[in-house]
Coordinates of C-alpha atoms in Angstrom, one line a residue:
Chain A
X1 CA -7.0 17.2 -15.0
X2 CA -8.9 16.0 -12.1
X3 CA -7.2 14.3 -9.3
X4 CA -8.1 11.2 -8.3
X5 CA -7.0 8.6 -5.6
X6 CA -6.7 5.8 -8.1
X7 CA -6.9 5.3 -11.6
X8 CA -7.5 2.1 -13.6
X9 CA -6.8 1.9 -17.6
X10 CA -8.9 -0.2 -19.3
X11 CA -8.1 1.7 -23.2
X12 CA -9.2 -0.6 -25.9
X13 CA -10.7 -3.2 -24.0
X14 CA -14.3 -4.9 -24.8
X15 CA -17.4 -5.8 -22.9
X16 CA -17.5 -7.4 -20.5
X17 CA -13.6 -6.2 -19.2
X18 CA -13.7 -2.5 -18.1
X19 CA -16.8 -3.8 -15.6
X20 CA -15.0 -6.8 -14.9
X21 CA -11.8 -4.5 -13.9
X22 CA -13.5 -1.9 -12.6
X23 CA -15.3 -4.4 -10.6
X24 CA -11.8 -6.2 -9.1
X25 CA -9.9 -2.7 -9.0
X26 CA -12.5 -0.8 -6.3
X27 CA -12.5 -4.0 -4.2
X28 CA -8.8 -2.5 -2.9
X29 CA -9.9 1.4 -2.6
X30 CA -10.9 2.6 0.6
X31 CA -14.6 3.8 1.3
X32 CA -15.0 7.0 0.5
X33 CA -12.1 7.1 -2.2
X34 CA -12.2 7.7 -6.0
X35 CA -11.6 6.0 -8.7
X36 CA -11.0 7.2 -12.5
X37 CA -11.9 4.5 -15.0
X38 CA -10.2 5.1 -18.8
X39 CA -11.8 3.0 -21.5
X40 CA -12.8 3.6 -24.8
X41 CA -15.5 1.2 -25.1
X42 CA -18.5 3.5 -26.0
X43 CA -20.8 1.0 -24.4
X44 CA -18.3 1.7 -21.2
X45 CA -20.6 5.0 -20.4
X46 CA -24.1 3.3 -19.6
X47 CA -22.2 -0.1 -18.5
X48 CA -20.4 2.0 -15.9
X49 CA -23.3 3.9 -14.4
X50 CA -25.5 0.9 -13.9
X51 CA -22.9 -1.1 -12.3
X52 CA -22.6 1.5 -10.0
X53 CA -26.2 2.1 -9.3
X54 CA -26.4 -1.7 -8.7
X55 CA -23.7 -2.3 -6.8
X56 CA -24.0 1.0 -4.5
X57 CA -21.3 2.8 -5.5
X58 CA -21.7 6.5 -6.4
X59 CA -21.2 7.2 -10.0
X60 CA -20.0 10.8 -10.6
X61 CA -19.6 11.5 -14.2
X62 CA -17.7 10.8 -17.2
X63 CA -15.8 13.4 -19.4
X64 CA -14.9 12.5 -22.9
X65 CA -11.7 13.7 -23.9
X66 CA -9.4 12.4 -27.3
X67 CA -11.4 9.2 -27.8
X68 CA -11.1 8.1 -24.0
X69 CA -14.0 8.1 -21.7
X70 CA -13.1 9.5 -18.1
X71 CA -15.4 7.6 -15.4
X72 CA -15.7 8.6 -11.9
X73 CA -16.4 6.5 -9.4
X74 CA -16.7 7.0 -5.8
X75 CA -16.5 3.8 -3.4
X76 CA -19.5 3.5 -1.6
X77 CA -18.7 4.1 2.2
X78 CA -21.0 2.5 5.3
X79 CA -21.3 5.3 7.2
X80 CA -23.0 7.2 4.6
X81 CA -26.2 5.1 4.2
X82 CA -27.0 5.2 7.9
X83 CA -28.4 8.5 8.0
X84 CA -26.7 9.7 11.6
X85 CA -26.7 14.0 11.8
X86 CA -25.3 14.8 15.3
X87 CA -24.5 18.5 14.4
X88 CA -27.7 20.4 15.3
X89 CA -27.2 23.7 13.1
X90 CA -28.6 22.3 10.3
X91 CA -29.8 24.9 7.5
X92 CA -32.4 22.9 4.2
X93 CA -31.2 23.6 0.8
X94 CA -34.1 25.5 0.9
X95 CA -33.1 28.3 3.0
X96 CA -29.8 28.2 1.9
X97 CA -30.8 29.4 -1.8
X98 CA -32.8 31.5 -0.4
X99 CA -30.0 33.4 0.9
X100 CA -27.9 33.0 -1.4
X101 CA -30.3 34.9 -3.4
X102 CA -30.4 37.5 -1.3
X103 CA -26.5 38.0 -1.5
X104 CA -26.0 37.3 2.0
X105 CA -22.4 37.0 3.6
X106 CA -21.0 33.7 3.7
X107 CA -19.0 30.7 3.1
X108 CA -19.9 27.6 1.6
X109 CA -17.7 24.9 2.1
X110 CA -17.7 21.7 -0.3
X111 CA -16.2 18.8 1.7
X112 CA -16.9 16.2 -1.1
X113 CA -14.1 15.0 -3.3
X114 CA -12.4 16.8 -6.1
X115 CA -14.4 14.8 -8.4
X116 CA -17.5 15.2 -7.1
X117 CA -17.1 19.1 -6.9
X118 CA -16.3 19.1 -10.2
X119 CA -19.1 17.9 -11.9
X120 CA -21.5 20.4 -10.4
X121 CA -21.2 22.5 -7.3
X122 CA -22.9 26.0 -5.7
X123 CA -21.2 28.2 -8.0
X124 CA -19.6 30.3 -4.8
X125 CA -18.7 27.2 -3.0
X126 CA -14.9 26.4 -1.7
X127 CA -13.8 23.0 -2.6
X128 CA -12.0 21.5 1.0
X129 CA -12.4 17.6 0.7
X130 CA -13.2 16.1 4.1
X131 CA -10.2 15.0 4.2
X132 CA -8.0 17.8 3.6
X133 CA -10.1 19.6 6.2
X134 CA -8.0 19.6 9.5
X135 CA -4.9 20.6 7.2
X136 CA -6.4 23.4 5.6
X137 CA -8.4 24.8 8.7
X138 CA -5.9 27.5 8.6
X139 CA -7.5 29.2 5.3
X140 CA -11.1 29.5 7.3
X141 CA -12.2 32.5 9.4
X142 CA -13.5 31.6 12.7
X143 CA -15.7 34.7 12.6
X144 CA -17.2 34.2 9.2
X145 CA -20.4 32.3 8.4
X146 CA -19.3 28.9 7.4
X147 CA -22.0 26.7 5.2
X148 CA -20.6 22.7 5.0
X149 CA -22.4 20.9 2.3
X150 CA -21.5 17.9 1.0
X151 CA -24.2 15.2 -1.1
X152 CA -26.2 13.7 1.7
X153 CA -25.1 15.6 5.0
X154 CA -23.0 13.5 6.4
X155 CA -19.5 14.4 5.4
X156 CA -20.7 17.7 6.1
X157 CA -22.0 16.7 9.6
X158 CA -18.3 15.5 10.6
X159 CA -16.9 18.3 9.3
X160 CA -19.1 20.6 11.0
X161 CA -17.9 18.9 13.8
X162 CA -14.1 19.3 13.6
X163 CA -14.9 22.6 12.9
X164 CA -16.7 23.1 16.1
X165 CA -13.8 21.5 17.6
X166 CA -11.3 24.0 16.3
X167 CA -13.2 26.8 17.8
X168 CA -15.6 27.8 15.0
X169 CA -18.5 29.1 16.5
X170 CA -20.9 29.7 13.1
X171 CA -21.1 26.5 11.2
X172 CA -24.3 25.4 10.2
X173 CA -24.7 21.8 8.0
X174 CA -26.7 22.3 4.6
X175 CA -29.0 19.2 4.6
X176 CA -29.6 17.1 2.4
X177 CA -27.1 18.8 0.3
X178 CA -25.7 18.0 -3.5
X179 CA -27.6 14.9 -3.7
X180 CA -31.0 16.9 -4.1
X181 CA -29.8 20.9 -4.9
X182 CA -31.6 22.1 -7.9
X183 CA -30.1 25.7 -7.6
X184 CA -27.5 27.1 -9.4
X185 CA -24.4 24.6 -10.4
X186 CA -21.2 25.1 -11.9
X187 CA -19.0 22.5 -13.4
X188 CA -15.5 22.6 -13.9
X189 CA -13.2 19.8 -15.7
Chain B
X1 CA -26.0 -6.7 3.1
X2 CA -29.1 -7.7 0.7
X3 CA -29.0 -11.3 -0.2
X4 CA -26.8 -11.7 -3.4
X5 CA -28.8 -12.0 -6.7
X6 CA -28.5 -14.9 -8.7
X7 CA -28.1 -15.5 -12.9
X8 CA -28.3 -18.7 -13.8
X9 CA -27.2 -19.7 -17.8
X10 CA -28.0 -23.0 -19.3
X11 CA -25.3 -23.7 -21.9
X12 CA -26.9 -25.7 -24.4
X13 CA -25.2 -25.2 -27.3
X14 CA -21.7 -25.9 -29.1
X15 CA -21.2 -22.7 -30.5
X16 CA -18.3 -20.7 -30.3
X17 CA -20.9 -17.4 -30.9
X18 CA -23.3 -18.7 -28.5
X19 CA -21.3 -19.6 -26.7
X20 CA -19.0 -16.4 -26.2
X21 CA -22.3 -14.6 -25.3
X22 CA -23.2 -17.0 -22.6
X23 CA -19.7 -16.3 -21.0
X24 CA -19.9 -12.2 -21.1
X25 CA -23.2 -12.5 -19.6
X26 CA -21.4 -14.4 -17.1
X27 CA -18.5 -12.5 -16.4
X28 CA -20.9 -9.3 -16.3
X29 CA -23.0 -10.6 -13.8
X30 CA -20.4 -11.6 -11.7
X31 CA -19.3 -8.7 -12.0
X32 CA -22.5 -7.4 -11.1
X33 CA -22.4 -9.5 -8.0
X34 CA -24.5 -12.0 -8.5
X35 CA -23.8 -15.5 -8.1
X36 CA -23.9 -17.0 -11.0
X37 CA -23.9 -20.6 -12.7
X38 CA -23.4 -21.9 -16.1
X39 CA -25.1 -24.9 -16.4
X40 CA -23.4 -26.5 -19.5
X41 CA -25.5 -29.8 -20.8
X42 CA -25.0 -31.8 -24.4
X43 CA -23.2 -29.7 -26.7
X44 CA -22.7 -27.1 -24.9
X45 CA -20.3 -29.5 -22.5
X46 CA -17.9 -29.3 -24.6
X47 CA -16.9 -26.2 -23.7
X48 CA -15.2 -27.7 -21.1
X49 CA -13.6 -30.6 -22.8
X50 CA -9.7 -30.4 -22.5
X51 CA -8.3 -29.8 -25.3
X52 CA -5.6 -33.2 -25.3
X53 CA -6.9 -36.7 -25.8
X54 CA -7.3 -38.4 -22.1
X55 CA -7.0 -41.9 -22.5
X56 CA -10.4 -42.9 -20.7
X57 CA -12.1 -46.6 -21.7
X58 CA -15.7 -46.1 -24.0
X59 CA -17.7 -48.4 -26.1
X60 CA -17.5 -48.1 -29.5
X61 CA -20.4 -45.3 -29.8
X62 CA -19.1 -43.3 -27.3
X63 CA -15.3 -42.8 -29.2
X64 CA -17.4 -42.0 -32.1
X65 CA -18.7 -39.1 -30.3
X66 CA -15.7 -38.0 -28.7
X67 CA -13.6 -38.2 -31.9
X68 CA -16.0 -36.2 -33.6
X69 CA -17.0 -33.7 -31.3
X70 CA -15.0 -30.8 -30.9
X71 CA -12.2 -30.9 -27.8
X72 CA -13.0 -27.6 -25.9
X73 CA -13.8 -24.1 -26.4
X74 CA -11.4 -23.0 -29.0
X75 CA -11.9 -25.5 -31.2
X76 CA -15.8 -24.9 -31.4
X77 CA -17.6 -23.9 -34.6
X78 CA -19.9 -21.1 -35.4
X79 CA -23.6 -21.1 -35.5
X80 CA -24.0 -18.9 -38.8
X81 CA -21.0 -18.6 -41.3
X82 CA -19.4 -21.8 -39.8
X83 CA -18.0 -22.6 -44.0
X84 CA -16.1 -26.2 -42.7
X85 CA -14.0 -24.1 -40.1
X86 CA -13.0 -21.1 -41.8
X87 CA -15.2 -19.4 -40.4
X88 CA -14.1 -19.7 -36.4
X89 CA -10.5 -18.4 -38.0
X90 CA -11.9 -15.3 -39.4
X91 CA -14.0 -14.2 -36.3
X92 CA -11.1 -15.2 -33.8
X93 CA -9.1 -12.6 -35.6
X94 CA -12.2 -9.9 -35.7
X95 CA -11.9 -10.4 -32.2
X96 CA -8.2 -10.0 -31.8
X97 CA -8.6 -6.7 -34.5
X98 CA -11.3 -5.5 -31.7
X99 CA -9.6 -6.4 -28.5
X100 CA -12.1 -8.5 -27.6
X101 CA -12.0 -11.5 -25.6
X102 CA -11.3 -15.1 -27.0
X103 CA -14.1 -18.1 -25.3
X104 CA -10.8 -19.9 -23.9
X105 CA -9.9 -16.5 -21.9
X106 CA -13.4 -15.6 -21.2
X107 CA -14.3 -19.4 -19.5
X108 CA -10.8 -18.7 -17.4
X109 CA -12.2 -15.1 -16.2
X110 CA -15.2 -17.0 -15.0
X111 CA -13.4 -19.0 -13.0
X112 CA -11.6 -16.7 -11.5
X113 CA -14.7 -15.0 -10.4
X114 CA -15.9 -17.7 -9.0
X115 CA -18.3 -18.5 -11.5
X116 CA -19.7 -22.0 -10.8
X117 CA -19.4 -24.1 -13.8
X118 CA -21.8 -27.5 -14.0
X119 CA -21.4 -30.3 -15.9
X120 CA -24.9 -32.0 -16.6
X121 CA -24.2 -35.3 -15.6
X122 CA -26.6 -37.2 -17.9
X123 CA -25.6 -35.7 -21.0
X124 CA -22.0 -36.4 -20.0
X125 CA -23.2 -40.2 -20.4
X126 CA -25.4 -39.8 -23.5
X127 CA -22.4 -38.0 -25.4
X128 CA -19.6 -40.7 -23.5
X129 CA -17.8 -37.9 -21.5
X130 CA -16.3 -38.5 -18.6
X131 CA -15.1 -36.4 -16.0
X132 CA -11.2 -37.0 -16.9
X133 CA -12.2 -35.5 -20.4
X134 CA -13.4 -32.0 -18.8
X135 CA -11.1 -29.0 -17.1
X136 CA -10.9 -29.0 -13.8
X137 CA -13.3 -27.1 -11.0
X138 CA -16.5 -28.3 -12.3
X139 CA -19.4 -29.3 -10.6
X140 CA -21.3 -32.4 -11.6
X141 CA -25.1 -32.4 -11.3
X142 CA -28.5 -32.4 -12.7
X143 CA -31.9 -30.9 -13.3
X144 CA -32.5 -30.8 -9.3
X145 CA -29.5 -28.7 -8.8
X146 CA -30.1 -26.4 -12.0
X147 CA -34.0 -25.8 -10.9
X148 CA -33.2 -25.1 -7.0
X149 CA -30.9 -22.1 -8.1
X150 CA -33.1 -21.0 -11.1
X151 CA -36.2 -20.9 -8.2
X152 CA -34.2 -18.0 -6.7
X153 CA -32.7 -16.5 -10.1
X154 CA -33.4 -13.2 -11.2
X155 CA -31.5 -13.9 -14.1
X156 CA -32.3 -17.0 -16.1
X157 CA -30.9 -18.0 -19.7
X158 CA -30.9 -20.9 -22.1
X159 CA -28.5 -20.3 -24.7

């Protein structure tokens, strides 16, 4: 079971209604939150995704389990499309493979949503959601090697920052991040 | 934000089928954000006929008309398989086997999401209708109004 912030049941209704209700239900979430869609409209998979696309929300991924579709949604949030990196350690997916391939010592650290991180993440990657960060601070090592990536850079760039706040001294932002990684992934759900 | 995209139906015709399909297109784009019209002119007005008698005053022709067109979107015929009303029984109950929505709920969703429903106002004379006869929130206009938001449509239908 993956947690979500909301979920919305729309089991054994027809096109047009689980786009119609999916539409009406994200208005209320917060940017940045989830949402889990149930239908078992089989049209509901494509129909899903392209509303997203259109209407700029991120679509994660739908698992099919018992007959019911499973879509994840994420609600589009402002501050993502403005590309603003302040934190200047930045590291390129790049070079991060790169070392990973060469087994070097480190922690990656997946700020995006449980959702997200389940559908496909850097296999040795710890899921912290950006906001569960400051709370779980406590199970980081301010001497250790901390790698933030998140999909675009920027909910890794503010957490790179809290971190710096809290007195890490080696933090480095993976840029771009999920949104273009075509290393190794794992999937969990 | 990018300037809203537009779909713009023409509801032409007095079919339950047709015009069910007219009306998921509509709630989808809404959905979809767009803004979207249903332009609803001769047959297809009767869609949003009330469904009670209004006692209005009409000539002789135009009672004709009303008595034997149908009064509003539940009580429309099919296109195909229409067999003197049976046939709109047995697909209402296809769609209540499937879960899908009945015209009379779907017209209701549209307004709701501030779908903007027009009444062609010529046709509403040629067919004796008058505004009294139709639900409420419509717009009345003509071909002006339809082509100055099909100019800007990305979406444009006749059905």
């Amino acid at each position: 079971m993956l947690k979500t912030d909301h979920v919305l049941d729309a089991k054994g209704l027809q096109c047009p209604m689980p786009i119609v209700k999916t539409k009406k239900k994200i208005a209320e979430l917060n940017p940045g939150e989830v949402l889990e869609v149930l239908a078992t409209d089989k049209g509901s998979k494509a129909d899903i995704k392209a509303w997203a696309e259109n209407s700029g929300h991120q679509y994660i991924g739908t698992i099919e389990e018992d007959g019911v579709l499973k879509h994840y949604l994420r609600k589009a949030s402002r501050e993502e499309t403005k590309e603003e990196i302040k934190y200047e350690t930045v590291i390129d997916n790049e070079t991060l493979k790169e070392k990973l391939a060469a087994k070097e010592e480190m922690t990656i650290i997946d700020v995006r949503e449980k959702a997200e991180y389940a559908f496909g993440h850097i296999p040795s990657a710890i899921s912290i959601p950006f906001g569960e960060l400051e709370a779980r601070i406590a199970e980081l090592k301010k001497e250790d090697d901390i790698y933030v990536v998140c999909r675009t850079g920027n909910r890794s760039d503010l957490a790179c920052r809290t971190l710096q706040n809290a007195g890490f001294q080696k933090v480095t932002n993976v840029v771009p991040g999920m949104s273009s990684w075509d290393g190794e992934i794992e999937k969990n759900y | 934000m990018a300037e809203k995209k537009k779909t713009n139906i023409i509801l032409f015709s007095g079919d339950y089928d047709k015009a069910m399909a007219a009306f998921i297109i509509a709630n989808g784009a809404a959905a979809y954000d767009h803004d979207v019209t249903v332009f609803a002119t001769f047959w297809g007005l009767n869609a949003f006929r009330k469904e009670n008698q209004v006692p209005v005053k009409k000539g002789f022709l135009e009672s004709m008309f009303g008595r034997m067109m149908p009064r509003g979107a539940d009580k429309m015929g099919l296109s195909k398989m229409n067999f003197a009303g049976i046939g709109p029984k047995l697909i209402k109950k296809v769609i209540k086997k499937h879960n899908a929505t009945p015209l009379p709920e779907l017209i209701e969703m549209a307004k709701e999401q501030e779908v903007n429903l027009v009444a062609c106002t010529m046709t509403m004379d040629l067919l004796g209708l008058q505004k009294e006869e139709l639900i409420d929130g419509l717009q009345y206009a003509g071909v002006a109004t339809y082509l100055t938001e099909a100019e800007e449509g990305q979406v444009n239908l006749f059905i």
